[in-house]
Amino acid sequence: MLDATSLSVSRGERVLFRDLSFNLASGEAVALTGANGAGKTSLLRALAGFIRPDAGTIAFADIEPAEVRASHIHWLGHLDGLKPGRRARDELTFQARWAGADADGIAAAVDVLALEPLLDLEVRKLSAGQRRRLAFARLIAAPRPLWLLDEPFAPLDARWRAALGLMMQAHLDKGGAILAAVHDPLPVAARELVIGGVS
């Protein structure tokens, strides 16, 4: 599904990593680990097309990268990317429909993530864990094969970490793939890819 070859990424004058090569297959999860500042988020952003690597190539099977990034990838950053002044219902509808969801997909996401009691609240009034669940909803509402996740479980309690682990496993069982930057182990079987800082 994804092949990265000899990637190098820097931030300002500092090289985060160089000559990084790895692949990601359908049905596979990879846990991206490393010290703070090692480049985990920058790697995810490069794969999602938000930044350009200094060197190396990123290939998505035989599909053009622009097409993959438009319709095959879900990006969930460390920040939830939610508009605080909107009601949760409106934010979910906007984000899910932008990603290609229909009404049935949105309803399924609301059910799976137990969002119904939150929908009439402004996003600013939700807890960090509730906002994370709302952000996850678009992954369920509009299925896409490749999930790029940055610290996906940071604000969640044990119950919702377990529940979202089941969601991730269901995604993998359907042939999806996950690359997640984490500090704690993923709740699914995953191969580890360690990013080492380069000064």
GROMACS .gro file of N, CA, C and O in nm, residues 76-129:
model
  216
   76LEU      N    1  -0.526   1.206   1.096
   76LEU     CA    2  -0.574   1.254   1.225
   76LEU      C    3  -0.452   1.303   1.302
   76LEU      O    4  -0.370   1.225   1.349
   77GLY      N    5  -0.439   1.435   1.308
   77GLY     CA    6  -0.321   1.495   1.370
   77GLY      C    7  -0.327   1.495   1.521
   77GLY      O    8  -0.427   1.456   1.582
   78HIS      N    9  -0.219   1.541   1.581
   78HIS     CA   10  -0.212   1.550   1.727
   78HIS      C   11  -0.320   1.646   1.777
   78HIS      O   12  -0.381   1.622   1.881
   79LEU      N   13  -0.344   1.754   1.703
   79LEU     CA   14  -0.458   1.841   1.731
   79LEU      C   15  -0.578   1.789   1.653
   79LEU      O   16  -0.564   1.739   1.542
   80ASP      N   17  -0.697   1.804   1.710
   80ASP     CA   18  -0.815   1.741   1.651
   80ASP      C   19  -0.865   1.809   1.525
   80ASP      O   20  -0.939   1.751   1.448
   81GLY      N   21  -0.829   1.936   1.504
   81GLY     CA   22  -0.873   2.005   1.384
   81GLY      C   23  -1.022   2.035   1.382
   81GLY      O   24  -1.084   2.038   1.275
   82LEU      N   25  -1.080   2.056   1.499
   82LEU     CA   26  -1.223   2.085   1.510
   82LEU      C   27  -1.246   2.233   1.536
   82LEU      O   28  -1.167   2.297   1.606
   83LYS      N   29  -1.354   2.285   1.483
   83LYS     CA   30  -1.386   2.427   1.502
   83LYS      C   31  -1.461   2.443   1.635
   83LYS      O   32  -1.573   2.392   1.651
   84PRO      N   33  -1.403   2.514   1.732
   84PRO     CA   34  -1.462   2.515   1.867
   84PRO      C   35  -1.599   2.579   1.877
   84PRO      O   36  -1.679   2.542   1.963
   85GLY      N   37  -1.631   2.674   1.790
   85GLY     CA   38  -1.760   2.743   1.799
   85GLY      C   39  -1.876   2.670   1.735
   85GLY      O   40  -1.992   2.709   1.754
   86ARG      N   41  -1.848   2.564   1.661
   86ARG     CA   42  -1.956   2.488   1.598
   86ARG      C   43  -2.015   2.387   1.695
   86ARG      O   44  -1.946   2.335   1.783
   87ARG      N   45  -2.143   2.353   1.673
   87ARG     CA   46  -2.200   2.239   1.744
   87ARG      C   47  -2.131   2.111   1.694
   87ARG      O   48  -2.092   2.102   1.577
   88ALA      N   49  -2.122   2.014   1.780
   88ALA     CA   50  -2.058   1.888   1.742
   88ALA      C   51  -2.127   1.825   1.622
   88ALA      O   52  -2.062   1.769   1.534
   89ARG      N   53  -2.260   1.835   1.616
   89ARG     CA   54  -2.334   1.777   1.503
   89ARG      C   55  -2.291   1.842   1.372
   89ARG      O   56  -2.266   1.774   1.272
   90ASP      N   57  -2.279   1.973   1.371
   90ASP     CA   58  -2.243   2.043   1.248
   90ASP      C   59  -2.099   2.015   1.209
   90ASP      O   60  -2.068   2.001   1.090
   91GLU      N   61  -2.011   2.008   1.307
   91GLU     CA   62  -1.870   1.980   1.277
   91GLU      C   63  -1.855   1.839   1.222
   91GLU      O   64  -1.782   1.817   1.125
   92LEU      N   65  -1.923   1.743   1.283
   92LEU     CA   66  -1.918   1.605   1.233
   92LEU      C   67  -1.972   1.598   1.091
   92LEU      O   68  -1.910   1.536   1.002
   93THR      N   69  -2.086   1.661   1.067
   93THR     CA   70  -2.146   1.656   0.934
   93THR      C   71  -2.054   1.719   0.830
   93THR      O   72  -2.034   1.663   0.721
   94PHE      N   73  -1.997   1.835   0.862
   94PHE     CA   74  -1.907   1.902   0.769
   94PHE      C   75  -1.787   1.814   0.737
   94PHE      O   76  -1.754   1.791   0.619
   95GLN      N   77  -1.718   1.765   0.839
   95GLN     CA   78  -1.595   1.689   0.817
   95GLN      C   79  -1.623   1.557   0.747
   95GLN      O   80  -1.550   1.516   0.656
   96ALA      N   81  -1.728   1.488   0.790
   96ALA     CA   82  -1.758   1.358   0.731
   96ALA      C   83  -1.801   1.371   0.585
   96ALA      O   84  -1.758   1.294   0.499
   97ARG      N   85  -1.886   1.470   0.554
   97ARG     CA   86  -1.929   1.487   0.415
   97ARG      C   87  -1.813   1.534   0.327
   97ARG      O   88  -1.804   1.494   0.211
   98TRP      N   89  -1.725   1.617   0.381
   98TRP     CA   90  -1.607   1.658   0.305
   98TRP      C   91  -1.522   1.537   0.269
   98TRP      O   92  -1.461   1.531   0.161
   99ALA      N   93  -1.519   1.437   0.356
   99ALA     CA   94  -1.442   1.316   0.330
   99ALA      C   95  -1.517   1.214   0.245
   99ALA      O   96  -1.463   1.109   0.211
  100GLY      N   97  -1.644   1.244   0.213
  100GLY     CA   98  -1.719   1.157   0.124
  100GLY      C   99  -1.827   1.073   0.190
  100GLY      O  100  -1.883   0.983   0.127
  101ALA      N  101  -1.859   1.101   0.315
  101ALA     CA  102  -1.958   1.020   0.386
  101ALA      C  103  -2.100   1.054   0.343
  101ALA      O  104  -2.128   1.166   0.299
  102ASP      N  105  -2.189   0.957   0.358
  102ASP     CA  106  -2.331   0.982   0.340
  102ASP      C  107  -2.399   0.976   0.477
  102ASP      O  108  -2.335   0.957   0.580
  103ALA      N  109  -2.532   0.993   0.477
  103ALA     CA  110  -2.606   0.997   0.604
  103ALA      C  111  -2.592   0.867   0.681
  103ALA      O  112  -2.581   0.868   0.805
  104ASP      N  113  -2.591   0.754   0.612
  104ASP     CA  114  -2.577   0.625   0.680
  104ASP      C  115  -2.440   0.613   0.746
  104ASP      O  116  -2.429   0.561   0.858
  105GLY      N  117  -2.335   0.660   0.678
  105GLY     CA  118  -2.202   0.655   0.735
  105GLY      C  119  -2.192   0.742   0.860
  105GLY      O  120  -2.131   0.701   0.960
  106ILE      N  121  -2.251   0.860   0.855
  106ILE     CA  122  -2.248   0.949   0.971
  106ILE      C  123  -2.323   0.886   1.087
  106ILE      O  124  -2.277   0.888   1.201
  107ALA      N  125  -2.439   0.827   1.059
  107ALA     CA  126  -2.517   0.763   1.164
  107ALA      C  127  -2.439   0.647   1.227
  107ALA      O  128  -2.443   0.628   1.350
  108ALA      N  129  -2.368   0.571   1.145
  108ALA     CA  130  -2.288   0.460   1.197
  108ALA      C  131  -2.179   0.511   1.289
  108ALA      O  132  -2.152   0.452   1.395
  109ALA      N  133  -2.114   0.620   1.250
  109ALA     CA  134  -2.007   0.677   1.333
  109ALA      C  135  -2.062   0.727   1.467
  109ALA      O  136  -2.001   0.707   1.572
  110VAL      N  137  -2.178   0.792   1.463
  110VAL     CA  138  -2.241   0.840   1.586
  110VAL      C  139  -2.270   0.723   1.679
  110VAL      O  140  -2.246   0.729   1.801
  111ASP      N  141  -2.318   0.612   1.623
  111ASP     CA  142  -2.352   0.495   1.703
  111ASP      C  143  -2.227   0.430   1.761
  111ASP      O  144  -2.219   0.404   1.882
  112VAL      N  145  -2.127   0.406   1.678
  112VAL     CA  146  -2.006   0.336   1.721
  112VAL      C  147  -1.933   0.414   1.829
  112VAL      O  148  -1.878   0.357   1.925
  113LEU      N  149  -1.932   0.547   1.816
  113LEU     CA  150  -1.855   0.630   1.907
  113LEU      C  151  -1.940   0.695   2.017
  113LEU      O  152  -1.891   0.780   2.091
  114ALA      N  153  -2.066   0.653   2.026
  114ALA     CA  154  -2.158   0.701   2.131
  114ALA      C  155  -2.160   0.854   2.138
  114ALA      O  156  -2.149   0.914   2.245
  115LEU      N  157  -2.179   0.917   2.023
  115LEU     CA  158  -2.173   1.063   2.015
  115LEU      C  159  -2.308   1.132   2.032
  115LEU      O  160  -2.311   1.255   2.047
  116GLU      N  161  -2.417   1.059   2.028
  116GLU     CA  162  -2.550   1.121   2.028
  116GLU      C  163  -2.568   1.222   2.141
  116GLU      O  164  -2.617   1.334   2.117
  117PRO      N  165  -2.527   1.194   2.266
  117PRO     CA  166  -2.548   1.293   2.374
  117PRO      C  167  -2.465   1.420   2.357
  117PRO      O  168  -2.491   1.519   2.426
  118LEU      N  169  -2.366   1.418   2.269
  118LEU     CA  170  -2.276   1.531   2.253
  118LEU      C  171  -2.312   1.622   2.137
  118LEU      O  172  -2.259   1.733   2.126
  119LEU      N  173  -2.400   1.578   2.050
  119LEU     CA  174  -2.416   1.643   1.920
  119LEU      C  175  -2.469   1.785   1.927
  119LEU      O  176  -2.438   1.867   1.840
  120ASP      N  177  -2.546   1.818   2.029
  120ASP     CA  178  -2.601   1.953   2.038
  120ASP      C  179  -2.514   2.048   2.120
  120ASP      O  180  -2.549   2.166   2.139
  121LEU      N  181  -2.398   2.000   2.164
  121LEU     CA  182  -2.305   2.084   2.239
  121LEU      C  183  -2.205   2.149   2.145
  121LEU      O  184  -2.169   2.091   2.042
  122GLU      N  185  -2.159   2.269   2.181
  122GLU     CA  186  -2.049   2.329   2.106
  122GLU      C  187  -1.922   2.248   2.131
  122GLU      O  188  -1.901   2.196   2.241
  123VAL      N  189  -1.839   2.239   2.030
  123VAL     CA  190  -1.716   2.164   2.042
  123VAL      C  191  -1.632   2.213   2.159
  123VAL      O  192  -1.570   2.133   2.230
  124ARG      N  193  -1.632   2.343   2.184
  124ARG     CA  194  -1.552   2.399   2.293
  124ARG      C  195  -1.594   2.345   2.429
  124ARG      O  196  -1.517   2.351   2.525
  125LYS      N  197  -1.717   2.294   2.441
  125LYS     CA  198  -1.767   2.244   2.568
  125LYS      C  199  -1.738   2.095   2.589
  125LYS      O  200  -1.771   2.041   2.695
  126LEU      N  201  -1.678   2.030   2.490
  126LEU     CA  202  -1.645   1.889   2.502
  126LEU      C  203  -1.512   1.871   2.573
  126LEU      O  204  -1.423   1.955   2.563
  127SER      N  205  -1.498   1.760   2.644
  127SER     CA  206  -1.369   1.726   2.703
  127SER      C  207  -1.272   1.687   2.593
  127SER      O  208  -1.311   1.663   2.477
  128ALA      N  209  -1.144   1.676   2.627
  128ALA     CA  210  -1.043   1.637   2.529
  128ALA      C  211  -1.073   1.499   2.472
  128ALA      O  212  -1.059   1.476   2.351
  129GLY      N  213  -1.116   1.407   2.557
  129GLY     CA  214  -1.149   1.274   2.508
  129GLY      C  215  -1.271   1.274   2.418
  129GLY      O  216  -1.275   1.202   2.318
   0.00000   0.00000   0.00000
